[in-house]
Tab-separated table of C-alpha atoms and ligand atoms in Angstrom:
chain	number	residue	atom	x	y	z
A	6	UNK	CA	-13.170	42.572	27.471
A	7	UNK	CA	-16.888	43.172	28.039
A	8	UNK	CA	-17.303	45.285	24.902
A	9	UNK	CA	-16.430	42.180	22.882
A	10	UNK	CA	-19.839	40.656	23.614
A	11	UNK	CA	-23.335	41.682	22.585
A	12	UNK	CA	-26.329	41.252	24.855
A	13	UNK	CA	-28.882	41.303	22.008
A	14	UNK	CA	-26.941	38.565	20.231
A	15	UNK	CA	-26.880	36.486	23.368
A	16	UNK	CA	-30.621	36.813	24.000
A	17	UNK	CA	-31.943	36.423	20.456
A	18	UNK	CA	-29.570	34.655	18.073
A	19	UNK	CA	-28.846	30.954	17.908
A	20	UNK	CA	-25.213	30.123	17.242
A	21	UNK	CA	-24.014	26.694	16.057
A	22	UNK	CA	-24.917	23.929	18.511
A	23	UNK	CA	-26.075	26.406	21.137
A	24	UNK	CA	-28.975	26.760	23.530
A	25	UNK	CA	-31.334	29.704	23.945
A	26	UNK	CA	-31.963	28.557	27.517
A	27	UNK	CA	-28.345	28.882	28.576
A	28	UNK	CA	-26.694	30.979	25.889
A	29	UNK	CA	-22.932	31.346	25.792
A	30	UNK	CA	-21.018	34.554	25.174
A	31	UNK	CA	-19.890	34.925	21.577
A	32	UNK	CA	-16.901	37.122	20.842
A	33	UNK	CA	-17.861	39.947	18.522
A	34	UNK	CA	-15.570	40.313	15.505
A	35	UNK	CA	-15.405	43.691	13.801
A	36	UNK	CA	-13.168	42.753	10.867
A	37	UNK	CA	-10.714	40.138	9.662
A	38	UNK	CA	-7.539	40.461	7.635
A	39	UNK	CA	-4.891	37.915	6.671
A	40	UNK	CA	-4.738	35.359	9.482
A	41	UNK	CA	-6.120	37.824	12.041
A	42	UNK	CA	-9.617	38.190	13.468
A	43	UNK	CA	-10.161	41.543	15.169
A	44	UNK	CA	-12.353	41.853	18.250
A	45	UNK	CA	-14.455	44.970	18.794
A	46	UNK	CA	-11.815	46.394	21.143
A	47	UNK	CA	-9.142	46.006	18.450
A	48	UNK	CA	-7.470	42.864	19.850
A	49	UNK	CA	-6.054	40.782	17.022
A	50	UNK	CA	-6.474	36.986	17.286
A	51	UNK	CA	-4.447	34.579	15.151
A	52	UNK	CA	-6.961	32.322	13.457
A	53	UNK	CA	-6.277	28.620	13.957
A	54	UNK	CA	-9.592	27.411	12.532
A	55	UNK	CA	-9.818	28.878	9.012
A	56	UNK	CA	-13.480	29.431	9.884
A	57	UNK	CA	-14.048	25.660	10.073
A	58	UNK	CA	-11.736	24.527	7.259
A	59	UNK	CA	-12.866	27.101	4.730
A	60	UNK	CA	-10.757	30.312	4.822
A	61	UNK	CA	-7.618	28.761	3.332
A	62	UNK	CA	-6.316	32.198	2.209
A	63	UNK	CA	-7.243	33.944	5.432
A	64	UNK	CA	-9.455	37.015	5.230
A	65	UNK	CA	-9.814	40.111	3.076
A	66	UNK	CA	-7.617	38.644	0.351
A	67	UNK	CA	-7.250	41.228	-2.451
A	68	UNK	CA	-7.575	38.699	-5.291
A	69	UNK	CA	-10.655	37.046	-3.821
A	70	UNK	CA	-12.204	40.416	-2.980
A	71	UNK	CA	-11.661	41.579	-6.538
A	72	UNK	CA	-13.263	38.454	-8.021
A	73	UNK	CA	-16.468	39.198	-6.108
A	74	UNK	CA	-16.411	42.931	-6.825
A	75	UNK	CA	-16.014	42.360	-10.562
A	76	UNK	CA	-18.813	39.821	-10.639
A	77	UNK	CA	-21.063	42.035	-8.507
A	78	UNK	CA	-21.082	44.696	-11.208
A	79	UNK	CA	-22.357	42.108	-13.699
A	80	UNK	CA	-24.902	40.226	-11.574
A	81	UNK	CA	-25.145	39.010	-8.005
A	82	UNK	CA	-27.490	36.152	-8.750
A	83	UNK	CA	-29.759	34.621	-11.352
A	84	UNK	CA	-31.810	31.457	-11.126
A	85	UNK	CA	-30.063	28.395	-12.556
A	86	UNK	CA	-33.247	26.805	-13.968
A	87	UNK	CA	-33.182	27.442	-17.721
A	88	UNK	CA	-30.270	29.881	-17.390
A	89	UNK	CA	-26.520	29.485	-17.149
A	90	UNK	CA	-23.514	31.804	-16.786
A	91	UNK	CA	-19.758	31.926	-17.309
A	92	UNK	CA	-18.693	31.730	-13.626
A	93	UNK	CA	-20.534	28.383	-13.271
A	94	UNK	CA	-19.138	27.068	-16.565
A	95	UNK	CA	-15.593	28.068	-15.577
A	96	UNK	CA	-15.998	26.526	-12.146
A	97	UNK	CA	-17.261	23.233	-13.571
A	98	UNK	CA	-14.247	23.197	-15.926
A	99	UNK	CA	-11.900	23.887	-13.009
A	100	UNK	CA	-13.437	21.165	-10.847
A	101	UNK	CA	-13.207	18.638	-13.671
A	102	UNK	CA	-9.572	19.613	-14.274
A	103	UNK	CA	-8.484	19.307	-10.623
A	104	UNK	CA	-10.185	15.918	-10.484
A	105	UNK	CA	-7.941	14.803	-13.361
A	106	UNK	CA	-10.997	14.738	-15.673
A	107	UNK	CA	-12.099	11.486	-14.029
A	108	UNK	CA	-15.187	13.092	-12.522
A	109	UNK	CA	-16.873	15.314	-15.067
A	110	UNK	CA	-20.544	15.898	-14.218
A	111	UNK	CA	-21.128	18.679	-11.711
A	112	UNK	CA	-24.142	19.537	-9.549
A	113	UNK	CA	-23.823	22.835	-7.653
A	114	UNK	CA	-25.572	23.219	-4.310
A	115	UNK	CA	-25.496	25.722	-1.501
A	116	UNK	CA	-23.918	23.975	1.484
A	117	UNK	CA	-21.896	20.914	2.328
A	118	UNK	CA	-24.817	19.083	3.913
A	119	UNK	CA	-26.952	19.644	0.835
A	120	UNK	CA	-24.217	18.355	-1.479
A	121	UNK	CA	-24.208	15.127	0.546
A	122	UNK	CA	-28.015	14.917	0.320
A	123	UNK	CA	-27.643	15.245	-3.449
A	124	UNK	CA	-24.967	12.521	-3.506
A	125	UNK	CA	-27.292	10.178	-1.608
A	126	UNK	CA	-30.164	10.931	-4.007
A	127	UNK	CA	-27.872	10.258	-6.974
A	128	UNK	CA	-26.775	6.919	-5.552
A	129	UNK	CA	-30.337	5.814	-4.749
A	130	UNK	CA	-31.641	6.916	-8.133
A	131	UNK	CA	-28.775	5.116	-9.851
A	132	UNK	CA	-29.583	1.813	-8.173
A	133	UNK	CA	-33.321	2.101	-8.907
A	134	UNK	CA	-32.475	2.999	-12.472
A	135	UNK	CA	-30.269	-0.116	-12.712
A	136	UNK	CA	-33.259	-2.180	-11.604
A	137	UNK	CA	-31.846	-2.710	-8.108
A	138	UNK	CA	-34.449	-0.930	-5.933
A	139	UNK	CA	-33.618	-3.097	-2.920
A	140	UNK	CA	-30.208	-1.422	-2.799
A	141	UNK	CA	-31.494	1.514	-0.778
A	142	UNK	CA	-29.273	1.649	2.324
A	143	UNK	CA	-25.922	3.258	2.958
A	144	UNK	CA	-22.844	1.861	4.653
A	145	UNK	CA	-20.432	4.092	6.496
A	146	UNK	CA	-17.832	3.881	9.249
A	147	UNK	CA	-18.277	5.038	12.823
A	148	UNK	CA	-16.705	8.350	13.806
A	149	UNK	CA	-17.916	10.160	10.677
A	150	UNK	CA	-19.614	13.499	10.171
A	151	UNK	CA	-21.411	14.534	6.987
A	152	UNK	CA	-23.594	17.478	7.975
A	153	UNK	CA	-26.730	18.476	9.817
A	154	UNK	CA	-29.686	17.922	7.463
A	155	UNK	CA	-31.933	14.955	8.153
A	156	UNK	CA	-30.834	12.483	5.464
A	157	UNK	CA	-27.193	13.163	6.173
A	158	UNK	CA	-27.542	12.970	9.961
A	159	UNK	CA	-28.371	9.305	9.503
A	160	UNK	CA	-24.789	8.570	8.421
A	161	UNK	CA	-23.066	10.621	11.123
A	162	UNK	CA	-21.598	8.637	14.017
A	163	UNK	CA	-24.639	7.055	15.713
A	164	UNK	CA	-23.371	7.497	19.277
A	165	UNK	CA	-20.783	10.240	19.426
A	166	UNK	CA	-22.318	12.203	16.559
A	167	UNK	CA	-24.215	15.376	17.274
A	168	UNK	CA	-27.425	13.736	16.106
A	169	UNK	CA	-27.880	10.811	18.442
A	170	UNK	CA	-30.956	12.558	19.904
A	171	UNK	CA	-32.861	11.738	16.726
A	172	UNK	CA	-31.763	8.136	16.400
A	173	UNK	CA	-35.311	6.775	16.540
A	174	UNK	CA	-36.537	9.015	13.739
A	175	UNK	CA	-33.657	8.738	11.278
A	176	UNK	CA	-33.459	6.059	8.591
A	177	UNK	CA	-31.300	3.099	9.637
A	178	UNK	CA	-28.080	2.502	7.738
A	179	UNK	CA	-25.094	0.199	8.253
A	180	UNK	CA	-22.104	1.222	10.379
A	181	UNK	CA	-18.745	-0.529	10.341
A	182	UNK	CA	-16.185	0.000	13.113
A	183	UNK	CA	-13.819	2.895	12.604
A	184	UNK	CA	-10.585	1.947	10.804
A	185	UNK	CA	-7.455	2.247	12.923
A	186	UNK	CA	-4.596	4.616	12.077
A	187	UNK	CA	-2.931	1.765	10.176
A	188	UNK	CA	-6.088	1.008	8.226
A	189	UNK	CA	-7.000	-2.137	10.175
A	190	UNK	CA	-10.598	-3.233	10.821
A	191	UNK	CA	-11.459	-3.801	7.171
A	192	UNK	CA	-12.593	-7.357	7.973
A	193	UNK	CA	-15.679	-6.023	9.796
A	194	UNK	CA	-16.520	-3.741	6.913
A	195	UNK	CA	-16.147	-6.623	4.482
A	196	UNK	CA	-18.432	-8.833	6.583
A	197	UNK	CA	-21.226	-6.232	6.467
A	198	UNK	CA	-20.930	-5.996	2.696
A	199	UNK	CA	-20.856	-9.743	2.128
A	200	UNK	CA	-23.982	-10.173	4.229
A	201	UNK	CA	-25.952	-7.134	3.012
A	202	UNK	CA	-24.632	-6.058	-0.390
A	203	UNK	CA	-28.019	-6.566	-2.041
A	204	UNK	CA	-29.394	-3.837	0.263
A	205	UNK	CA	-26.501	-1.359	-0.002
A	206	UNK	CA	-26.619	1.420	-2.605
A	207	UNK	CA	-23.451	3.220	-1.592
A	208	UNK	CA	-20.661	3.548	0.899
A	209	UNK	CA	-20.043	7.052	2.202
A	210	UNK	CA	-16.800	8.106	3.887
A	211	UNK	CA	-14.509	11.010	4.612
A	212	UNK	CA	-11.193	9.877	3.085
A	213	UNK	CA	-8.070	9.615	5.306
A	214	UNK	CA	-9.235	12.160	7.888
A	215	UNK	CA	-12.597	12.026	9.631
A	216	UNK	CA	-13.365	15.553	10.813
A	217	UNK	CA	-16.034	16.648	13.243
A	218	UNK	CA	-16.908	13.053	14.197
A	219	UNK	CA	-13.632	12.808	16.138
A	220	UNK	CA	-10.689	13.992	13.984
A	221	UNK	CA	-9.578	10.416	13.279
A	222	UNK	CA	-6.859	9.497	10.776
A	223	UNK	CA	-6.666	6.263	8.851
A	224	UNK	CA	-4.440	4.730	6.234
A	225	UNK	CA	-4.997	4.772	2.495
A	226	UNK	CA	-4.819	0.962	2.328
A	227	UNK	CA	-8.275	0.881	3.939
A	228	UNK	CA	-9.726	3.118	1.242
A	229	UNK	CA	-8.219	1.001	-1.503
A	230	UNK	CA	-9.854	-2.091	-0.019
A	231	UNK	CA	-13.155	-0.198	0.215
A	232	UNK	CA	-12.944	0.797	-3.443
A	233	UNK	CA	-12.225	-2.784	-4.508
A	234	UNK	CA	-15.065	-4.335	-2.593
A	235	UNK	CA	-17.507	-1.654	-3.763
A	236	UNK	CA	-16.601	-2.518	-7.360
A	237	UNK	CA	-17.018	-6.186	-6.678
A	238	UNK	CA	-20.556	-5.786	-5.289
A	239	UNK	CA	-21.853	-2.957	-7.453
A	240	UNK	CA	-21.915	-0.487	-4.565
A	241	UNK	CA	-21.140	3.165	-5.262
A	242	UNK	CA	-18.417	4.977	-3.359
A	243	UNK	CA	-19.296	8.491	-2.182
A	244	UNK	CA	-16.366	10.452	-0.782
A	245	UNK	CA	-17.116	13.479	1.351
A	246	UNK	CA	-14.185	15.883	0.913
A	247	UNK	CA	-16.045	18.893	2.251
A	248	UNK	CA	-13.415	19.250	4.999
A	249	UNK	CA	-10.403	17.553	3.385
A	250	UNK	CA	-10.680	19.093	-0.094
A	251	UNK	CA	-8.596	21.859	-1.667
A	252	UNK	CA	-5.191	20.903	-0.351
A	253	UNK	CA	-5.805	20.488	3.370
A	254	UNK	CA	-4.356	16.959	3.617
A	255	UNK	CA	-1.446	17.649	1.239
A	256	UNK	CA	-2.988	16.863	-2.158
A	257	UNK	CA	-5.828	18.712	-3.887
A	258	UNK	CA	-8.188	15.967	-2.706
A	259	UNK	CA	-7.314	13.303	-0.157
A	260	UNK	CA	-8.488	10.496	-2.470
A	261	UNK	CA	-5.705	11.445	-4.879
A	262	UNK	CA	-3.177	10.064	-2.364
A	263	UNK	CA	-4.864	6.664	-2.510
A	264	UNK	CA	-4.794	5.734	-6.166
A	265	UNK	CA	-8.580	5.430	-6.316
A	266	UNK	CA	-11.421	7.490	-7.780
A	267	UNK	CA	-14.825	7.795	-6.087
A	268	UNK	CA	-18.089	7.471	-7.987
A	269	UNK	CA	-19.390	10.626	-6.334
A	270	UNK	CA	-17.405	13.401	-4.643
A	271	UNK	CA	-18.784	16.125	-2.351
A	272	UNK	CA	-16.904	19.412	-1.959
A	273	UNK	CA	-17.726	22.652	-0.132
A	274	UNK	CA	-16.142	24.858	2.560
A	275	UNK	CA	-12.749	25.875	1.025
A	276	UNK	CA	-14.265	25.696	-2.474
A	277	UNK	CA	-14.820	29.464	-2.278
A	278	UNK	CA	-11.771	30.134	-0.110
A	279	UNK	CA	-14.304	30.468	2.699
A	280	UNK	CA	-15.895	33.574	1.181
A	281	UNK	CA	-19.382	32.333	0.388
A	282	UNK	CA	-21.447	29.243	0.815
A	283	UNK	CA	-21.249	26.912	-2.179
A	284	UNK	CA	-20.814	23.195	-2.655
A	285	UNK	CA	-20.702	20.702	-5.478
A	286	UNK	CA	-21.500	17.045	-5.995
A	287	UNK	CA	-19.348	15.737	-8.806
A	288	UNK	CA	-19.712	12.367	-10.487
A	289	UNK	CA	-18.692	10.222	-13.428
A	290	UNK	CA	-20.390	9.712	-16.784
A	291	UNK	CA	-21.263	6.181	-15.711
A	292	UNK	CA	-23.374	7.415	-12.798
A	293	UNK	CA	-24.822	10.498	-14.489
A	294	UNK	CA	-25.989	8.536	-17.552
A	295	UNK	CA	-26.860	5.563	-15.364
A	296	UNK	CA	-29.746	7.544	-13.805
A	297	UNK	CA	-31.690	7.620	-17.039
A	298	UNK	CA	-34.099	4.713	-16.509
A	299	UNK	CA	-35.757	6.586	-13.673
A	300	UNK	CA	-37.463	9.875	-14.410
A	301	UNK	CA	-35.523	10.097	-17.693
A	302	UNK	CA	-32.345	10.754	-15.696
A	303	UNK	CA	-33.777	13.906	-14.112
A	304	UNK	CA	-32.226	14.488	-10.701
A	305	UNK	CA	-34.931	16.109	-8.628
A	306	UNK	CA	-32.986	18.752	-6.782
A	307	UNK	CA	-32.614	22.460	-7.494
A	308	UNK	CA	-31.752	24.917	-4.739
A	309	UNK	CA	-32.726	28.553	-5.279
A	310	UNK	CA	-29.140	29.725	-4.978
A	311	UNK	CA	-27.666	26.901	-7.061
A	312	UNK	CA	-24.410	28.032	-8.714
A	313	UNK	CA	-24.639	31.562	-7.344
A	314	UNK	CA	-22.422	33.662	-9.674
A	315	UNK	CA	-20.645	35.568	-6.883
A	316	UNK	CA	-19.780	32.297	-5.144
A	317	UNK	CA	-18.672	30.652	-8.406
A	318	UNK	CA	-16.445	33.652	-9.251
A	319	UNK	CA	-14.666	33.618	-5.922
A	320	UNK	CA	-14.325	29.821	-6.134
A	321	UNK	CA	-12.616	30.169	-9.512
A	322	UNK	CA	-10.231	32.750	-8.032
A	323	UNK	CA	-9.451	30.541	-5.040
A	324	UNK	CA	-8.717	27.495	-7.225
A	325	UNK	CA	-6.412	29.670	-9.352
A	326	UNK	CA	-4.590	30.761	-6.188
A	327	UNK	CA	-4.120	27.106	-5.262
A	328	UNK	CA	-2.748	26.206	-8.672
A	329	UNK	CA	-0.491	29.290	-8.953
A	330	UNK	CA	0.937	29.247	-5.432
A	331	UNK	CA	2.407	25.828	-4.798
A	332	UNK	CA	-0.102	25.042	-2.068
A	333	UNK	CA	1.541	21.663	-1.529
A	334	UNK	CA	4.754	23.221	-0.219
A	335	UNK	CA	2.750	25.585	2.002
A	336	UNK	CA	0.745	22.691	3.463
A	337	UNK	CA	3.881	20.590	3.864
A	338	UNK	CA	5.630	23.429	5.735
A	339	UNK	CA	2.661	23.897	8.061
A	340	UNK	CA	2.568	20.149	8.615
A	341	UNK	CA	6.231	20.023	9.628
A	342	UNK	CA	5.891	23.016	11.953
A	343	UNK	CA	2.806	21.524	13.586
A	344	UNK	CA	4.671	18.248	14.114
A	345	UNK	CA	7.653	19.995	15.714
A	346	UNK	CA	5.565	22.321	17.851
A	347	UNK	CA	2.843	19.983	19.043
A	348	UNK	CA	5.133	17.034	19.771
A	349	UNK	CA	5.866	18.367	23.250
A	350	UNK	CA	2.138	18.271	24.095
A	351	UNK	CA	2.347	14.495	23.837
A	352	UNK	CA	4.303	14.448	27.113
A	353	UNK	CA	1.566	16.232	29.075
A	354	UNK	CA	-0.554	14.082	31.385
A	355	UNK	CA	-3.641	15.842	30.092
A	356	UNK	CA	-3.018	14.582	26.540
A	357	UNK	CA	-3.869	11.142	25.179
A	358	UNK	CA	-2.798	11.563	21.540
A	359	UNK	CA	-1.335	14.040	19.068
A	360	UNK	CA	-2.146	13.571	15.383
A	361	UNK	CA	-0.993	15.550	12.363
A	362	UNK	CA	-2.249	15.231	8.805
A	363	UNK	CA	-1.363	17.866	6.205
A	364	UNK	CA	-2.170	21.297	7.607
A	365	UNK	CA	-4.230	19.887	10.487
A	366	UNK	CA	-2.935	19.459	14.051
A	367	UNK	CA	-5.052	17.499	16.510
A	368	UNK	CA	-4.606	17.070	20.241
A	369	UNK	CA	-6.856	14.568	21.928
A	370	UNK	CA	-7.167	15.169	25.652
A	371	UNK	CA	-7.932	12.684	28.408
A	372	UNK	CA	-10.982	14.700	29.478
A	373	UNK	CA	-13.591	16.804	27.713
A	374	UNK	CA	-12.873	20.536	27.818
A	375	UNK	CA	-15.229	23.052	29.366
A	376	UNK	CA	-15.720	25.471	26.474
A	377	UNK	CA	-17.024	28.246	28.711
A	378	UNK	CA	-13.730	28.414	30.595
A	379	UNK	CA	-11.194	27.384	27.945
A	380	UNK	CA	-12.478	29.633	25.149
A	381	UNK	CA	-11.675	32.932	26.951
A	382	UNK	CA	-8.239	31.487	27.814
A	383	UNK	CA	-7.379	31.122	24.128
A	384	UNK	CA	-8.614	34.649	23.480
A	385	UNK	CA	-6.451	35.927	26.348
A	386	UNK	CA	-3.490	34.357	24.531
A	387	UNK	CA	-4.646	36.187	21.350
A	388	UNK	CA	-5.424	33.101	19.318
A	389	UNK	CA	-8.691	31.750	17.945
A	390	UNK	CA	-9.058	28.032	18.600
A	391	UNK	CA	-12.420	26.379	19.128
A	392	UNK	CA	-12.109	22.964	20.804
A	393	UNK	CA	-14.901	20.411	21.006
A	394	UNK	CA	-15.263	17.425	23.297
A	395	UNK	CA	-11.779	16.095	24.063
A	396	UNK	CA	-10.287	17.720	20.974
A	397	UNK	CA	-8.164	20.819	20.653
A	398	UNK	CA	-7.255	21.147	17.006
A	399	UNK	CA	-6.006	23.655	14.455
A	400	UNK	CA	-6.231	23.921	10.680
A	401	UNK	CA	-4.853	27.402	9.997
A	402	UNK	CA	-5.050	29.369	6.744
A	403	UNK	CA	-2.309	28.320	4.300
A	404	UNK	CA	-0.837	31.851	4.437
A	405	UNK	CA	0.073	31.605	8.122
A	406	UNK	CA	3.692	32.540	8.900
A	407	UNK	CA	6.021	30.536	11.114
A	408	UNK	CA	5.948	33.003	14.029
A	409	UNK	CA	2.133	33.005	13.955
A	410	UNK	CA	1.968	29.240	13.943
A	411	UNK	CA	4.484	29.130	16.793
A	412	UNK	CA	2.191	31.433	18.809
A	413	UNK	CA	-0.829	29.232	18.124
A	414	UNK	CA	0.986	26.105	19.263
A	415	UNK	CA	2.511	27.871	22.233
A	416	UNK	CA	-0.913	28.961	23.440
A	417	UNK	CA	-2.209	25.407	23.082
A	418	UNK	CA	0.668	24.006	25.137
A	419	UNK	CA	0.349	26.606	27.899
A	420	UNK	CA	-3.413	26.297	28.207
A	421	UNK	CA	-3.514	22.518	28.094
A	422	UNK	CA	-0.741	22.159	30.626
A	423	UNK	CA	-2.816	24.165	33.135
A	424	UNK	CA	-5.987	22.055	32.727
B	521	PLP	C1	-16.917	16.237	6.216
B	521	PLP	C2	-18.066	17.200	6.274
B	521	PLP	N1	-19.168	16.960	5.550
B	521	PLP	C3	-20.217	17.796	5.544
B	521	PLP	C4	-20.210	18.950	6.308
B	521	PLP	C5	-21.400	19.864	6.296
B	521	PLP	O1	-21.121	21.023	5.601
B	521	PLP	P1	-22.028	22.348	5.847
B	521	PLP	O2	-21.770	22.778	7.241
B	521	PLP	O3	-21.546	23.320	4.812
B	521	PLP	O4	-23.445	21.936	5.611
B	521	PLP	C6	-19.096	19.236	7.092
B	521	PLP	C7	-19.062	20.438	7.952
B	521	PLP	O5	-18.344	20.548	8.898
B	521	PLP	C8	-17.986	18.348	7.074
B	521	PLP	O6	-16.885	18.577	7.817
């Protein structure tokens, strides 16, 4: 398998959450097609990760490829200051439509983290503009993850999050205990709001499924209570659907299962079907017009690659695929297969919990895994699964077939049972 690694890569290139002092081996991929990632030596791995939630149609999809090729012949990029273009206009229309026209002001950015930074700026500017400058803190729940940039790190889980090293430097916000699966623990959240509402600009949460902060599920009743109390105390609700958006939990957006609407929504990852980096922060008229008493409503943010036309074109094609292809049945089928297949893991001594939500299967182990040893094991079983901490989880592309999903789950069972 040695030709699947690259010594130059190892010595000179940082990979996510990696160290130059003790670099790990990274498997070298030569191409990807459908649900398969191909190693240099030709080995095909079934992809269980959708490249971190994003490649919902797998790889090398003819319709998505064509969208980019057609746009490429017109223009790859133009600045968005003073200029606009049809792919961005179409994408804004699509995003408004799939949010049931309840959110209708769109800010395009270039990564999930940046879209959350923009959401935070919007919320702060809104409160200043409403003559409430003391409302300049955020409230979130423990176990969350919202990205890696500095402002956003401050609302990731303060202890288990990947950013606890910088705790002393980051701004201090409020953290409520994590809701339980049944949506309990709202009382603590409520207490923080009652005591500090005059200092809180916005609540920020991942709805129903917290991702990288621990893959926790919670009930929609909790979110409904959050929405109500935010309304009561003039606190904005920011929902981060960068991981959960575009069908992953069973509906286009997770919030749509909860009979609520956020004030600000962040989307990214699967927005482009995982083809290119693009994100959006989408809000209501109330918030967008409510900024106007500060800086004449100008939102001071404008990334160079804002609304990149190639990314917008492929995003439009991916949303059309979702709408034309009954994604809900696909996600439901994956969900049922994951439930059937992963249930038996529950009986293993090594496992503390199995959780399924939409097309996401999560196995929480008793002990942290050693990535250096477990990663090659998955590859030996010809699947691509990237655990972290105590979590082995899969969120495969929606196009995965039953026999491929069976193989993924089989590999998980075999490998975990030998730990
Ligand atoms: C819920 C959530 N928010 C924000 C982000 C950050 O997105 P990006 O990595 O595109 O900056 C992620 C990435 O994993 C995420 O899962």
